[in-house]
PDB file of C-alpha atoms in Angstrom:
ATOM      1  CA  MET F 134     119.479 116.317 124.360  1.00 86.00           C
ATOM      2  CA  LYS F 135     118.009 113.398 124.418  1.00 84.00           C
ATOM      3  CA  MET F 136     119.587 110.164 123.310  1.00 92.00           C
ATOM      4  CA  PRO F 137     118.025 108.202 120.449  1.00 91.00           C
ATOM      5  CA  CYS F 138     116.767 105.485 122.788  1.00 94.00           C
ATOM      6  CA  GLU F 139     115.121 107.502 124.902  1.00 93.00           C
ATOM      7  CA  ILE F 140     113.257 108.992 122.261  1.00 89.00           C
ATOM      8  CA  ILE F 141     112.274 105.401 121.338  1.00 91.00           C
ATOM      9  CA  ILE F 142     111.511 104.513 124.792  1.00 91.00           C
ATOM     10  CA  TRP F 143     109.553 107.572 125.505  1.00 91.00           C
ATOM     11  CA  TYR F 144     107.843 108.354 122.268  1.00 88.00           C
ATOM     12  CA  ILE F 145     107.604 106.183 119.566  1.00 91.00           C
ATOM     13  CA  LEU F 146     106.861 102.659 121.618  1.00 92.00           C
ATOM     14  CA  PRO F 147     103.910 104.331 123.303  1.00 92.00           C
ATOM     15  CA  GLY F 148     102.514 105.536 119.939  1.00 92.00           C
ATOM     16  CA  ILE F 149     103.286 101.710 118.580  1.00 93.00           C
ATOM     17  CA  ARG F 150     101.579 100.637 121.770  1.00 92.00           C
ATOM     18  CA  ARG F 151      98.421 102.845 121.294  1.00 94.00           C
ATOM     19  CA  GLU F 152      97.677 102.204 117.635  1.00 94.00           C
ATOM     20  CA  ILE F 153      97.838  98.416 118.517  1.00 95.00           C
ATOM     21  CA  THR F 154      95.446  99.118 121.414  1.00 95.00           C
ATOM     22  CA  LYS F 155      92.910 100.616 119.138  1.00 94.00           C
ATOM     23  CA  SER F 156      93.349  98.150 116.434  1.00 95.00           C
ATOM     24  CA  LEU F 157      92.436  95.537 119.388  1.00 96.00           C
ATOM     25  CA  LEU F 158      89.671  97.172 119.934  1.00 96.00           C
ATOM     26  CA  LYS F 159      88.476  97.957 116.424  1.00 94.00           C
ATOM     27  CA  ASN F 160      88.623  93.955 116.173  1.00 93.00           C
ATOM     28  CA  GLY F 161      86.440  93.320 118.931  1.00 94.00           C
ATOM     29  CA  LEU F 162      88.255  93.061 122.214  1.00 95.00           C
ATOM     30  CA  SER F 163      87.233  94.760 125.169  1.00 96.00           C
ATOM     31  CA  GLN F 164      89.737  97.053 127.384  1.00 96.00           C
ATOM     32  CA  ARG F 165      90.253  94.552 129.922  1.00 97.00           C
ATOM     33  CA  GLU F 166      90.996  91.819 127.264  1.00 96.00           C
ATOM     34  CA  ALA F 167      93.469  94.370 125.221  1.00 96.00           C
ATOM     35  CA  ALA F 168      94.828  94.950 128.187  1.00 96.00           C
ATOM     36  CA  LYS F 169      95.514  91.173 129.238  1.00 96.00           C
ATOM     37  CA  LYS F 170      96.846  90.529 126.139  1.00 95.00           C
ATOM     38  CA  LEU F 171      99.338  93.414 126.050  1.00 94.00           C
ATOM     39  CA  GLY F 172     100.128  92.891 129.508  1.00 95.00           C
ATOM     40  CA  ILE F 173      99.471  96.216 130.700  1.00 94.00           C
ATOM     41  CA  THR F 174      96.661  97.742 133.300  1.00 96.00           C
ATOM     42  CA  ASP F 175      93.182  98.548 132.129  1.00 95.00           C
ATOM     43  CA  ALA F 176      94.044 102.097 133.240  1.00 96.00           C
ATOM     44  CA  ALA F 177      96.883 102.071 130.830  1.00 95.00           C
ATOM     45  CA  VAL F 178      94.658 101.100 127.929  1.00 96.00           C
ATOM     46  CA  SER F 179      92.591 103.714 128.826  1.00 95.00           C
ATOM     47  CA  GLN F 180      95.101 106.409 128.696  1.00 94.00           C
ATOM     48  CA  TYR F 181      96.573 105.295 125.549  1.00 92.00           C
ATOM     49  CA  LEU F 182      92.288 105.386 124.060  1.00 91.00           C
ATOM     50  CA  SER F 183      92.171 109.350 125.653  1.00 91.00           C
ATOM     51  CA  GLU F 184      95.819 110.159 124.307  1.00 83.00           C
ATOM     52  CA  LYS F 185      97.017 110.630 127.651  1.00 86.00           C
ATOM     53  CA  ARG F 186      99.983 108.565 126.726  1.00 83.00           C
ATOM     54  CA  GLY F 187     101.279 107.629 123.136  1.00 82.00           C
ATOM     55  CA  ARG F 188     100.786 110.941 121.831  1.00 80.00           C
ATOM     56  CA  VAL F 189     103.059 110.561 118.787  1.00 84.00           C
ATOM     57  CA  GLU F 190     101.262 110.407 115.647  1.00 86.00           C
ATOM     58  CA  ILE F 191     102.102 107.297 113.511  1.00 88.00           C
ATOM     59  CA  ASN F 192     101.302 108.312 109.684  1.00 88.00           C
ATOM     60  CA  ASP F 193     103.628 105.878 107.785  1.00 91.00           C
ATOM     61  CA  LYS F 194     101.195 103.390 106.069  1.00 94.00           C
ATOM     62  CA  LYS F 195     103.915 100.537 105.831  1.00 96.00           C
ATOM     63  CA  ILE F 196     104.069 101.002 109.766  1.00 93.00           C
ATOM     64  CA  LEU F 197     100.719 101.085 110.212  1.00 93.00           C
ATOM     65  CA  GLY F 198      99.813  97.845 108.419  1.00 95.00           C
ATOM     66  CA  ALA F 199     102.670  96.011 110.357  1.00 95.00           C
ATOM     67  CA  ILE F 200     100.627  97.383 113.444  1.00 93.00           C
ATOM     68  CA  LYS F 201      97.238  95.845 112.440  1.00 92.00           C
ATOM     69  CA  ASN F 202      99.276  92.425 111.696  1.00 94.00           C
ATOM     70  CA  SER F 203     100.446  92.348 114.773  1.00 94.00           C
ATOM     71  CA  ALA F 204      97.135  93.129 116.331  1.00 92.00           C
ATOM     72  CA  LYS F 205      95.591  90.208 114.463  1.00 93.00           C
ATOM     73  CA  ARG F 206      98.426  87.873 115.628  1.00 94.00           C
ATOM     74  CA  ILE F 207      98.128  89.065 119.243  1.00 93.00           C
ATOM     75  CA  ILE F 208      94.215  88.332 118.965  1.00 92.00           C
ATOM     76  CA  SER F 209      94.816  84.863 117.183  1.00 89.00           C
ATOM     77  CA  GLY F 210      97.101  83.778 120.190  1.00 78.00           C
TER      78      GLY F 210
END
C-alpha cells in the first residue's frame, strides 16, 4: 500500500503540472517557454501534452480555476 505522500508525488502533482502546462500553452506560450517557466525539460512538456505523464484527470472546478490563476501569474512573471 502506498503512503498518501507517495500518491500525491507520483499522481496528483504531475496531474496539476499537466494542467498548468496546458493552460500556459493555451495562453500563447511555446512548449519551450512553458518548460523554462516551470523549470522542466521540453520533453517533459511534450509528455504532459501526450498524457504520458500526469494521467490523473482533475475535474474539480475550484482546483482548475486555481490552476488557471497560477498559470496567469506564471506568465506575468
